[in-house]
Amino acid sequence: MKSSRQIEQAYRWARERYAEVGVDTEAALATLSGLRVSLHCWQGDDVRGFEGGADAPGGGLAVTGAYPGRARTPDELRQDAEKAFALIPGRHRFNLHAIYGEFGGRKVERNEIGVEHFRGWIDWARRLGIGLDFNPTCFGHRLAADGFTLSHPDRSVRRYWIEHCQRCREIGAAMGRALGTPTVTNVWIPDGMKDTPADRRGPRERLLESLDEVFRKPIPARYNLDAVEGKLFGIGAESYTVGMHEFYLGYAVTRRKLLCLDAGHYHPTESLADKISSVLCYVPGILLHVSRGVRWDSDHVVIVNDDLLAIAQELVRGRYLDRTHLGLDFFDASINRVAAWVIGARSLLRALLFALLEPWPRYQELERAGDYTGRLAWMEEAKNLPFGAVWDYHCLRSGVPVGAAWLEEVRAYEREVLSRRG
Ligand SMILES: C[C@H](O)[C@H](O)[C@@H](O)C(=O)CO
Ligand SMILES: [Mn+2]
């Protein structure tokens, strides 16, 4: 293992090397330190929540694996998240689903939840000095069992889910107000059909109407920001997804909402990165659900691969970081769940640092001059710059383990805490 002195020495050399190509490593680290990644609660317990009841999340979501030690209570989930936060450089956020309220063992209908069920989460976030994000849970419920919620043909079922989403916005606003940082409340619904529908129009028009009802009440942006998330398909909704990308793109553009782009929600050959500069011509901002689909929307843990680097590069080269809310979205129950958070968050931050450290203004100059040979040559040579030394230094300076040293901490936590869970 490298000593602090060696890490600092390597950084000083890397800083000079980057300066030679016009990159200010201190400026890149300052930008990185200001970024917040929203850690999704549902990685900690396989999307089960605390309502009691269902084992599988429903809504076409599938969690595979049986790794021991999942969080079973809000306190366990908070404890696990704190462990993860301690191993990730920077100050981040936590993203809750509505089913993670503290209901005191009582059956609370989703259209009756309120901020009182999230007081424990707000107090915890305040103690940690972090913000919270929020999501209605429109799946894993008797009134979602036939595959429709906000677009349901039955008005009373639609009303139930409208009320649920309205309450979620209020809860999001209360969180944002209490914590002094706006909550992003993201609406995703599973509505769709396994086989070819006879009527594609009806459900979409009903969804549009329901969403307008959900968002009818104005809420100040300093407390709550609304986001909408589309999807290509889900299990059981292979032939038709009511809230597909085009539907929500139009909705976000016309209603000035954040558009949530989930990296697992497109055809595998489509590039999410390429969508960023397109949609940001029209929508005020985006929420990114950083995920990793393997052959389908499999929600694998995020790693630094070409897709992730391309997303980070687009955010940096397009100067979009201030219009982007960063969130993770995956659920892997086949590995240690705390490690999954740490790997995903560190990978996203590493990709962003890589992008921040590229001499991209030079690429853009070469491109403007029509020198595509030079652009390609520089893009390739930049891959050899001493990025790792800067990342290690960032971890050291942020007070988190350098390199794989964090894994030892997770293993100790597994021995002392997770393995004792029944
Ligand atoms: C559990 C989340 O709401 C969910 O992952 C959603 O964001 C999604 O991506 C559904 O496929
Ligand atoms: Mn998502």
GROMACS .gro file of C-alpha atoms and ligand atoms in nm:
model
  434
    1MET     CA    1   0.000   0.000   0.000
    2LYS     CA    2   0.125   0.348  -0.085
    3SER     CA    3   0.205   0.590   0.198
    4SER     CA    4   0.049   0.937   0.214
    5ARG     CA    5   0.388   1.081   0.119
    6GLN     CA    6   0.407   0.867  -0.193
    7ILE     CA    7   0.051   0.960  -0.291
    8GLU     CA    8   0.129   1.331  -0.250
    9GLN     CA    9   0.453   1.296  -0.443
   10ALA     CA   10   0.280   1.116  -0.728
   11TYR     CA   11   0.013   1.385  -0.731
   12ARG     CA   12   0.269   1.668  -0.753
   13TRP     CA   13   0.423   1.500  -1.056
   14ALA     CA   14   0.079   1.436  -1.210
   15ARG     CA   15  -0.019   1.800  -1.153
   16GLU     CA   16   0.284   1.915  -1.353
   17ARG     CA   17   0.218   1.665  -1.628
   18TYR     CA   18  -0.142   1.784  -1.658
   19ALA     CA   19  -0.033   2.149  -1.648
   20GLU     CA   20   0.187   2.081  -1.954
   21VAL     CA   21  -0.129   2.002  -2.152
   22GLY     CA   22  -0.320   2.297  -2.009
   23VAL     CA   23  -0.521   2.114  -1.741
   24ASP     CA   24  -0.550   2.254  -1.389
   25THR     CA   25  -0.587   1.954  -1.158
   26GLU     CA   26  -0.682   2.169  -0.858
   27ALA     CA   27  -0.970   2.322  -1.053
   28ALA     CA   28  -1.085   1.974  -1.160
   29LEU     CA   29  -1.075   1.851  -0.800
   30ALA     CA   30  -1.264   2.156  -0.677
   31THR     CA   31  -1.540   2.085  -0.932
   32LEU     CA   32  -1.549   1.718  -0.840
   33SER     CA   33  -1.573   1.794  -0.468
   34GLY     CA   34  -1.881   2.007  -0.534
   35LEU     CA   35  -2.072   1.726  -0.707
   36ARG     CA   36  -2.339   1.531  -0.521
   37VAL     CA   37  -2.436   1.176  -0.612
   38SER     CA   38  -2.769   1.052  -0.480
   39LEU     CA   39  -2.728   0.702  -0.339
   40HIS     CA   40  -3.044   0.500  -0.398
   41CYS     CA   41  -3.188   0.337  -0.087
   42TRP     CA   42  -3.316   0.038  -0.280
   43GLN     CA   43  -2.971  -0.115  -0.336
   44GLY     CA   44  -2.953  -0.170   0.041
   45ASP     CA   45  -3.248  -0.408   0.071
   46ASP     CA   46  -3.333  -0.535  -0.278
   47VAL     CA   47  -3.621  -0.289  -0.330
   48ARG     CA   48  -3.830  -0.429  -0.045
   49GLY     CA   49  -3.905  -0.123   0.166
   50PHE     CA   50  -4.072  -0.119   0.506
   51GLU     CA   51  -4.440  -0.166   0.436
   52GLY     CA   52  -4.409  -0.536   0.514
   53GLY     CA   53  -4.543  -0.798   0.277
   54ALA     CA   54  -4.412  -0.858  -0.073
   55ASP     CA   55  -4.068  -1.012  -0.129
   56ALA     CA   56  -4.040  -0.919  -0.496
   57PRO     CA   57  -4.069  -0.556  -0.601
   58GLY     CA   58  -4.312  -0.613  -0.890
   59GLY     CA   59  -4.357  -0.358  -1.166
   60GLY     CA   60  -4.127  -0.559  -1.393
   61LEU     CA   61  -3.828  -0.503  -1.165
   62ALA     CA   62  -3.618  -0.809  -1.087
   63VAL     CA   63  -3.355  -0.837  -0.816
   64THR     CA   64  -3.137  -1.144  -0.846
   65GLY     CA   65  -2.902  -1.291  -0.586
   66ALA     CA   66  -2.921  -1.400  -0.224
   67TYR     CA   67  -2.617  -1.241  -0.065
   68PRO     CA   68  -2.669  -1.233   0.312
   69GLY     CA   69  -2.700  -0.919   0.522
   70ARG     CA   70  -2.962  -0.703   0.353
   71ALA     CA   71  -3.100  -0.420   0.563
   72ARG     CA   72  -3.433  -0.511   0.724
   73THR     CA   73  -3.516  -0.195   0.913
   74PRO     CA   74  -3.471   0.179   0.857
   75ASP     CA   75  -3.197   0.184   1.122
   76GLU     CA   76  -3.006  -0.094   0.946
   77LEU     CA   77  -3.043   0.078   0.612
   78ARG     CA   78  -2.917   0.406   0.756
   79GLN     CA   79  -2.625   0.229   0.921
   80ASP     CA   80  -2.530   0.062   0.590
   81ALA     CA   81  -2.563   0.386   0.396
   82GLU     CA   82  -2.341   0.566   0.647
   83LYS     CA   83  -2.078   0.298   0.602
   84ALA     CA   84  -2.092   0.351   0.226
   85PHE     CA   85  -2.077   0.730   0.258
   86ALA     CA   86  -1.763   0.695   0.471
   87LEU     CA   87  -1.587   0.520   0.181
   88ILE     CA   88  -1.689   0.754  -0.100
   89PRO     CA   89  -1.502   1.084  -0.144
   90GLY     CA   90  -1.724   1.393  -0.111
   91ARG     CA   91  -2.057   1.475   0.048
   92HIS     CA   92  -2.351   1.310  -0.124
   93ARG     CA   93  -2.727   1.258  -0.102
   94PHE     CA   94  -2.971   0.978  -0.030
   95ASN     CA   95  -3.262   0.880  -0.250
   96LEU     CA   96  -3.570   0.730  -0.086
   97HIS     CA   97  -3.869   0.552  -0.228
   98ALA     CA   98  -4.208   0.605  -0.066
   99ILE     CA   99  -4.217   0.245   0.065
  100TYR     CA  100  -3.919   0.324   0.289
  101GLY     CA  101  -4.125   0.531   0.531
  102GLU     CA  102  -4.136   0.443   0.899
  103PHE     CA  103  -4.491   0.321   0.938
  104GLY     CA  104  -4.461   0.184   1.293
  105GLY     CA  105  -4.585  -0.159   1.191
  106ARG     CA  106  -4.919  -0.014   1.075
  107LYS     CA  107  -5.075  -0.056   0.734
  108VAL     CA  108  -5.069   0.290   0.581
  109GLU     CA  109  -5.228   0.327   0.238
  110ARG     CA  110  -4.994   0.488  -0.011
  111ASN     CA  111  -5.241   0.766  -0.073
  112GLU     CA  112  -5.226   0.846   0.297
  113ILE     CA  113  -4.852   0.869   0.357
  114GLY     CA  114  -4.716   1.195   0.494
  115VAL     CA  115  -4.400   1.364   0.607
  116GLU     CA  116  -4.454   1.217   0.956
  117HIS     CA  117  -4.342   0.881   0.812
  118PHE     CA  118  -4.012   1.031   0.700
  119ARG     CA  119  -3.914   1.230   1.010
  120GLY     CA  120  -3.651   0.973   1.103
  121TRP     CA  121  -3.495   1.005   0.758
  122ILE     CA  122  -3.498   1.384   0.772
  123ASP     CA  123  -3.336   1.388   1.116
  124TRP     CA  124  -3.072   1.144   0.998
  125ALA     CA  125  -2.999   1.347   0.683
  126ARG     CA  126  -2.974   1.664   0.890
  127ARG     CA  127  -2.726   1.498   1.124
  128LEU     CA  128  -2.516   1.390   0.825
  129GLY     CA  129  -2.552   1.727   0.651
  130ILE     CA  130  -2.687   1.570   0.333
  131GLY     CA  131  -2.990   1.623   0.109
  132LEU     CA  132  -3.265   1.371   0.035
  133ASP     CA  133  -3.435   1.279  -0.291
  134PHE     CA  134  -3.766   1.101  -0.325
  135ASN     CA  135  -3.982   0.876  -0.543
  136PRO     CA  136  -4.346   0.769  -0.541
  137THR     CA  137  -4.368   0.388  -0.536
  138CYS     CA  138  -4.619   0.287  -0.803
  139PHE     CA  139  -4.539  -0.085  -0.802
  140GLY     CA  140  -4.553  -0.385  -0.568
  141HIS     CA  141  -4.913  -0.311  -0.473
  142ARG     CA  142  -5.256  -0.467  -0.523
  143LEU     CA  143  -5.366  -0.164  -0.728
  144ALA     CA  144  -5.069  -0.202  -0.962
  145ALA     CA  145  -5.102  -0.577  -1.004
  146ASP     CA  146  -5.266  -0.559  -1.348
  147GLY     CA  147  -4.984  -0.348  -1.486
  148PHE     CA  148  -5.146  -0.003  -1.479
  149THR     CA  149  -5.134   0.285  -1.230
  150LEU     CA  150  -5.157   0.649  -1.344
  151SER     CA  151  -5.287   0.536  -1.684
  152HIS     CA  152  -5.533   0.280  -1.544
  153PRO     CA  153  -5.869   0.261  -1.724
  154ASP     CA  154  -6.048   0.269  -1.387
  155ARG     CA  155  -6.078   0.626  -1.264
  156SER     CA  156  -6.068   0.524  -0.896
  157VAL     CA  157  -5.738   0.341  -0.941
  158ARG     CA  158  -5.592   0.640  -1.124
  159ARG     CA  159  -5.712   0.864  -0.844
  160TYR     CA  160  -5.535   0.647  -0.585
  161TRP     CA  161  -5.203   0.680  -0.764
  162ILE     CA  162  -5.253   1.050  -0.835
  163GLU     CA  163  -5.305   1.107  -0.463
  164HIS     CA  164  -4.998   0.899  -0.384
  165CYS     CA  165  -4.782   1.104  -0.620
  166GLN     CA  166  -4.928   1.432  -0.491
  167ARG     CA  167  -4.840   1.330  -0.136
  168CYS     CA  168  -4.490   1.236  -0.248
  169ARG     CA  169  -4.433   1.585  -0.388
  170GLU     CA  170  -4.545   1.731  -0.054
  171ILE     CA  171  -4.311   1.498   0.132
  172GLY     CA  172  -4.028   1.589  -0.106
  173ALA     CA  173  -4.096   1.959  -0.045
  174ALA     CA  174  -4.097   1.909   0.335
  175MET     CA  175  -3.763   1.729   0.307
  176GLY     CA  176  -3.618   2.002   0.089
  177ARG     CA  177  -3.741   2.274   0.321
  178ALA     CA  178  -3.608   2.099   0.632
  179LEU     CA  179  -3.268   2.024   0.481
  180GLY     CA  180  -3.212   2.348   0.288
  181THR     CA  181  -3.156   2.174  -0.045
  182PRO     CA  182  -3.432   2.090  -0.295
  183THR     CA  183  -3.547   1.732  -0.311
  184VAL     CA  184  -3.574   1.583  -0.658
  185THR     CA  185  -3.897   1.384  -0.662
  186ASN     CA  186  -3.894   1.147  -0.957
  187VAL     CA  187  -4.203   0.980  -1.101
  188TRP     CA  188  -4.155   0.644  -1.265
  189ILE     CA  189  -4.448   0.411  -1.328
  190PRO     CA  190  -4.443   0.055  -1.465
  191ASP     CA  191  -4.755   0.085  -1.684
  192GLY     CA  192  -4.750  -0.128  -1.996
  193MET     CA  193  -4.856  -0.446  -2.170
  194LYS     CA  194  -4.698  -0.783  -2.231
  195ASP     CA  195  -4.856  -0.820  -2.572
  196THR     CA  196  -4.951  -0.590  -2.856
  197PRO     CA  197  -5.214  -0.344  -2.737
  198ALA     CA  198  -5.521  -0.261  -2.940
  199ASP     CA  199  -5.521   0.092  -2.804
  200ARG     CA  200  -5.191   0.272  -2.749
  201ARG     CA  201  -5.356   0.611  -2.737
  202GLY     CA  202  -5.597   0.577  -2.444
  203PRO     CA  203  -5.343   0.496  -2.170
  204ARG     CA  204  -5.109   0.771  -2.288
  205GLU     CA  205  -5.380   1.033  -2.285
  206ARG     CA  206  -5.487   0.916  -1.940
  207LEU     CA  207  -5.127   0.931  -1.816
  208LEU     CA  208  -5.093   1.285  -1.946
  209GLU     CA  209  -5.410   1.388  -1.763
  210SER     CA  210  -5.304   1.214  -1.442
  211LEU     CA  211  -4.960   1.377  -1.446
  212ASP     CA  212  -5.115   1.720  -1.488
  213GLU     CA  213  -5.325   1.643  -1.179
  214VAL     CA  214  -5.018   1.523  -0.988
  215PHE     CA  215  -4.828   1.844  -1.067
  216ARG     CA  216  -5.122   2.083  -1.041
  217LYS     CA  217  -5.014   2.241  -0.714
  218PRO     CA  218  -4.716   2.475  -0.758
  219ILE     CA  219  -4.431   2.398  -0.520
  220PRO     CA  220  -4.130   2.632  -0.498
  221ALA     CA  221  -3.824   2.496  -0.675
  222ARG     CA  222  -3.611   2.570  -0.372
  223TYR     CA  223  -3.796   2.288  -0.191
  224ASN     CA  224  -3.888   2.035  -0.456
  225LEU     CA  225  -3.799   1.965  -0.818
  226ASP     CA  226  -4.020   1.731  -1.022
  227ALA     CA  227  -3.867   1.474  -1.256
  228VAL     CA  228  -4.026   1.220  -1.491
  229GLU     CA  229  -3.862   0.896  -1.605
  230GLY     CA  230  -3.938   0.702  -1.922
  231LYS     CA  231  -3.846   0.349  -2.019
  232LEU     CA  232  -3.827   0.130  -2.327
  233PHE     CA  233  -3.976  -0.185  -2.178
  234GLY     CA  234  -3.998  -0.391  -1.860
  235ILE     CA  235  -4.061  -0.754  -1.772
  236GLY     CA  236  -4.430  -0.803  -1.846
  237ALA     CA  237  -4.438  -0.481  -2.048
  238GLU     CA  238  -4.240  -0.602  -2.347
  239SER     CA  239  -4.475  -0.480  -2.617
  240TYR     CA  240  -4.592  -0.147  -2.486
  241THR     CA  241  -4.470   0.096  -2.223
  242VAL     CA  242  -4.711   0.382  -2.170
  243GLY     CA  243  -4.444   0.620  -2.038
  244MET     CA  244  -4.183   0.572  -2.308
  245HIS     CA  245  -3.901   0.819  -2.371
  246GLU     CA  246  -4.083   1.031  -2.629
  247PHE     CA  247  -4.386   1.062  -2.405
  248TYR     CA  248  -4.186   1.202  -2.115
  249LEU     CA  249  -3.957   1.411  -2.331
  250GLY     CA  250  -4.265   1.593  -2.460
  251TYR     CA  251  -4.404   1.615  -2.110
  252ALA     CA  252  -4.085   1.756  -1.958
  253VAL     CA  253  -4.046   2.007  -2.241
  254THR     CA  254  -4.402   2.138  -2.227
  255ARG     CA  255  -4.432   2.134  -1.846
  256ARG     CA  256  -4.075   2.247  -1.765
  257LYS     CA  257  -3.989   1.937  -1.563
  258LEU     CA  258  -3.658   1.761  -1.513
  259LEU     CA  259  -3.622   1.468  -1.748
  260CYS     CA  260  -3.482   1.156  -1.586
  261LEU     CA  261  -3.255   0.956  -1.816
  262ASP     CA  262  -3.185   0.606  -1.689
  263ALA     CA  263  -2.887   0.438  -1.854
  264GLY     CA  264  -3.071   0.104  -1.855
  265HIS     CA  265  -3.388   0.231  -2.020
  266TYR     CA  266  -3.295   0.239  -2.386
  267HIS     CA  267  -3.216  -0.005  -2.657
  268PRO     CA  268  -2.869  -0.148  -2.584
  269THR     CA  269  -2.723   0.013  -2.897
  270GLU     CA  270  -2.858   0.359  -2.811
  271SER     CA  271  -2.620   0.601  -2.640
  272LEU     CA  272  -2.756   0.781  -2.339
  273ALA     CA  273  -2.457   1.014  -2.357
  274ASP     CA  274  -2.568   1.137  -2.698
  275LYS     CA  275  -2.913   1.227  -2.565
  276ILE     CA  276  -2.781   1.473  -2.306
  277SER     CA  277  -2.699   1.763  -2.538
  278SER     CA  278  -3.020   1.700  -2.731
  279VAL     CA  279  -3.267   1.704  -2.444
  280LEU     CA  280  -3.088   1.990  -2.268
  281CYS     CA  281  -3.171   2.212  -2.565
  282TYR     CA  282  -3.529   2.193  -2.440
  283VAL     CA  283  -3.564   2.082  -2.078
  284PRO     CA  284  -3.444   2.287  -1.781
  285GLY     CA  285  -3.235   2.006  -1.639
  286ILE     CA  286  -3.188   1.634  -1.617
  287LEU     CA  287  -3.180   1.369  -1.350
  288LEU     CA  288  -2.943   1.089  -1.438
  289HIS     CA  289  -3.014   0.738  -1.315
  290VAL     CA  290  -2.669   0.597  -1.363
  291SER     CA  291  -2.708   0.226  -1.415
  292ARG     CA  292  -2.556  -0.052  -1.626
  293GLY     CA  293  -2.771  -0.269  -1.844
  294VAL     CA  294  -2.624  -0.601  -1.953
  295ARG     CA  295  -2.822  -0.718  -2.256
  296TRP     CA  296  -3.135  -0.565  -2.100
  297ASP     CA  297  -3.231  -0.328  -1.818
  298SER     CA  298  -3.056  -0.558  -1.573
  299ASP     CA  299  -2.951  -0.286  -1.327
  300HIS     CA  300  -2.594  -0.407  -1.280
  301VAL     CA  301  -2.359  -0.211  -1.053
  302VAL     CA  302  -2.202   0.080  -1.236
  303ILE     CA  303  -1.840   0.042  -1.344
  304VAL     CA  304  -1.605   0.267  -1.538
  305ASN     CA  305  -1.676   0.148  -1.891
  306ASP     CA  306  -1.707   0.329  -2.223
  307ASP     CA  307  -2.073   0.410  -2.165
  308LEU     CA  308  -2.009   0.573  -1.829
  309LEU     CA  309  -1.707   0.764  -1.958
  310ALA     CA  310  -1.912   0.892  -2.250
  311ILE     CA  311  -2.180   1.022  -2.010
  312ALA     CA  312  -1.919   1.195  -1.793
  313GLN     CA  313  -1.747   1.344  -2.097
  314GLU     CA  314  -2.073   1.484  -2.229
  315LEU     CA  315  -2.154   1.645  -1.893
  316VAL     CA  316  -1.810   1.805  -1.874
  317ARG     CA  317  -1.755   1.899  -2.239
  318GLY     CA  318  -2.106   2.039  -2.267
  319ARG     CA  319  -2.068   2.225  -1.933
  320TYR     CA  320  -2.390   2.064  -1.813
  321LEU     CA  321  -2.292   1.969  -1.460
  322ASP     CA  322  -2.492   2.253  -1.306
  323ARG     CA  323  -2.810   2.137  -1.484
  324THR     CA  324  -2.763   1.772  -1.392
  325HIS     CA  325  -2.873   1.583  -1.083
  326LEU     CA  326  -2.666   1.269  -1.043
  327GLY     CA  327  -2.825   0.954  -0.905
  328LEU     CA  328  -2.746   0.585  -0.903
  329ASP     CA  329  -3.000   0.320  -0.996
  330PHE     CA  330  -2.907  -0.046  -0.975
  331PHE     CA  331  -2.988  -0.339  -0.753
  332ASP     CA  332  -2.757  -0.633  -0.718
  333ALA     CA  333  -2.828  -0.886  -0.443
  334SER     CA  334  -2.549  -1.121  -0.553
  335ILE     CA  335  -2.270  -0.920  -0.387
  336ASN     CA  336  -2.221  -0.725  -0.067
  337ARG     CA  337  -2.475  -0.444  -0.092
  338VAL     CA  338  -2.262  -0.180   0.079
  339ALA     CA  339  -1.979  -0.262  -0.160
  340ALA     CA  340  -2.223  -0.226  -0.450
  341TRP     CA  341  -2.297   0.133  -0.345
  342VAL     CA  342  -1.928   0.210  -0.297
  343ILE     CA  343  -1.823   0.062  -0.631
  344GLY     CA  344  -2.103   0.239  -0.817
  345ALA     CA  345  -2.047   0.580  -0.660
  346ARG     CA  346  -1.669   0.568  -0.679
  347SER     CA  347  -1.692   0.459  -1.043
  348LEU     CA  348  -1.920   0.747  -1.133
  349LEU     CA  349  -1.694   0.997  -0.956
  350ARG     CA  350  -1.387   0.845  -1.118
  351ALA     CA  351  -1.541   0.875  -1.461
  352LEU     CA  352  -1.630   1.238  -1.390
  353LEU     CA  353  -1.277   1.312  -1.271
  354PHE     CA  354  -1.135   1.149  -1.582
  355ALA     CA  355  -1.356   1.374  -1.795
  356LEU     CA  356  -1.268   1.684  -1.591
  357LEU     CA  357  -0.898   1.613  -1.640
  358GLU     CA  358  -0.910   1.570  -2.015
  359PRO     CA  359  -0.767   1.854  -2.225
  360TRP     CA  360  -1.108   1.881  -2.392
  361PRO     CA  361  -1.084   2.253  -2.476
  362ARG     CA  362  -0.792   2.152  -2.697
  363TYR     CA  363  -1.004   1.883  -2.868
  364GLN     CA  364  -1.268   2.146  -2.934
  365GLU     CA  365  -1.015   2.392  -3.077
  366LEU     CA  366  -0.878   2.125  -3.311
  367GLU     CA  367  -1.230   2.035  -3.417
  368ARG     CA  368  -1.318   2.397  -3.489
  369ALA     CA  369  -1.003   2.420  -3.700
  370GLY     CA  370  -1.113   2.112  -3.893
  371ASP     CA  371  -0.810   1.917  -3.766
  372TYR     CA  372  -0.979   1.583  -3.701
  373THR     CA  373  -0.647   1.401  -3.714
  374GLY     CA  374  -0.518   1.612  -3.427
  375ARG     CA  375  -0.846   1.567  -3.237
  376LEU     CA  376  -0.826   1.189  -3.259
  377ALA     CA  377  -0.456   1.184  -3.171
  378TRP     CA  378  -0.512   1.400  -2.862
  379MET     CA  379  -0.812   1.203  -2.745
  380GLU     CA  380  -0.602   0.889  -2.757
  381GLU     CA  381  -0.288   1.036  -2.600
  382ALA     CA  382  -0.491   1.184  -2.314
  383LYS     CA  383  -0.577   0.833  -2.203
  384ASN     CA  384  -0.218   0.800  -2.090
  385LEU     CA  385  -0.215   1.098  -1.857
  386PRO     CA  386  -0.157   1.007  -1.488
  387PHE     CA  387  -0.521   1.015  -1.389
  388GLY     CA  388  -0.484   0.750  -1.116
  389ALA     CA  389  -0.244   0.967  -0.915
  390VAL     CA  390  -0.501   1.248  -0.905
  391TRP     CA  391  -0.782   1.014  -0.800
  392ASP     CA  392  -0.570   0.864  -0.521
  393TYR     CA  393  -0.482   1.210  -0.397
  394HIS     CA  394  -0.849   1.310  -0.405
  395CYS     CA  395  -0.940   1.009  -0.189
  396LEU     CA  396  -0.655   1.084   0.052
  397ARG     CA  397  -0.750   1.450   0.082
  398SER     CA  398  -1.118   1.360   0.126
  399GLY     CA  399  -1.035   1.127   0.413
  400VAL     CA  400  -1.153   0.805   0.247
  401PRO     CA  401  -0.951   0.491   0.172
  402VAL     CA  402  -0.718   0.501  -0.129
  403GLY     CA  403  -0.740   0.223  -0.388
  404ALA     CA  404  -0.896  -0.106  -0.283
  405ALA     CA  405  -0.831  -0.034   0.087
  406TRP     CA  406  -1.203   0.044   0.125
  407LEU     CA  407  -1.278  -0.324   0.059
  408GLU     CA  408  -1.112  -0.425   0.385
  409GLU     CA  409  -1.344  -0.188   0.568
  410VAL     CA  410  -1.648  -0.342   0.400
  411ARG     CA  411  -1.525  -0.690   0.484
  412ALA     CA  412  -1.482  -0.593   0.849
  413TYR     CA  413  -1.833  -0.441   0.846
  414GLU     CA  414  -1.966  -0.761   0.698
  415ARG     CA  415  -1.802  -0.966   0.973
  416GLU     CA  416  -1.912  -0.739   1.255
  417VAL     CA  417  -2.254  -0.622   1.139
  418LEU     CA  418  -2.402  -0.776   0.824
  419SER     CA  419  -2.325  -1.140   0.901
  420ARG     CA  420  -2.510  -1.107   1.233
  421ARG     CA  421  -2.837  -1.022   1.062
  422GLY     CA  422  -3.068  -1.321   1.056
  423LIG     C1  423  -3.683   0.154  -0.807
  423LIG     C2  424  -3.680   0.271  -0.905
  423LIG     O1  425  -3.791   0.350  -0.899
  423LIG     C3  426  -3.664   0.222  -1.042
  423LIG     O2  427  -3.536   0.163  -1.054
  423LIG     C4  428  -3.684   0.320  -1.155
  423LIG     O3  429  -3.608   0.436  -1.143
  423LIG     C5  430  -3.650   0.245  -1.274
  423LIG     O4  431  -3.548   0.270  -1.331
  423LIG     C6  432  -3.740   0.137  -1.319
  423LIG     O5  433  -3.684   0.060  -1.417
  424MN      MN  434  -3.435   0.449  -1.295
   0.00000   0.00000   0.00000
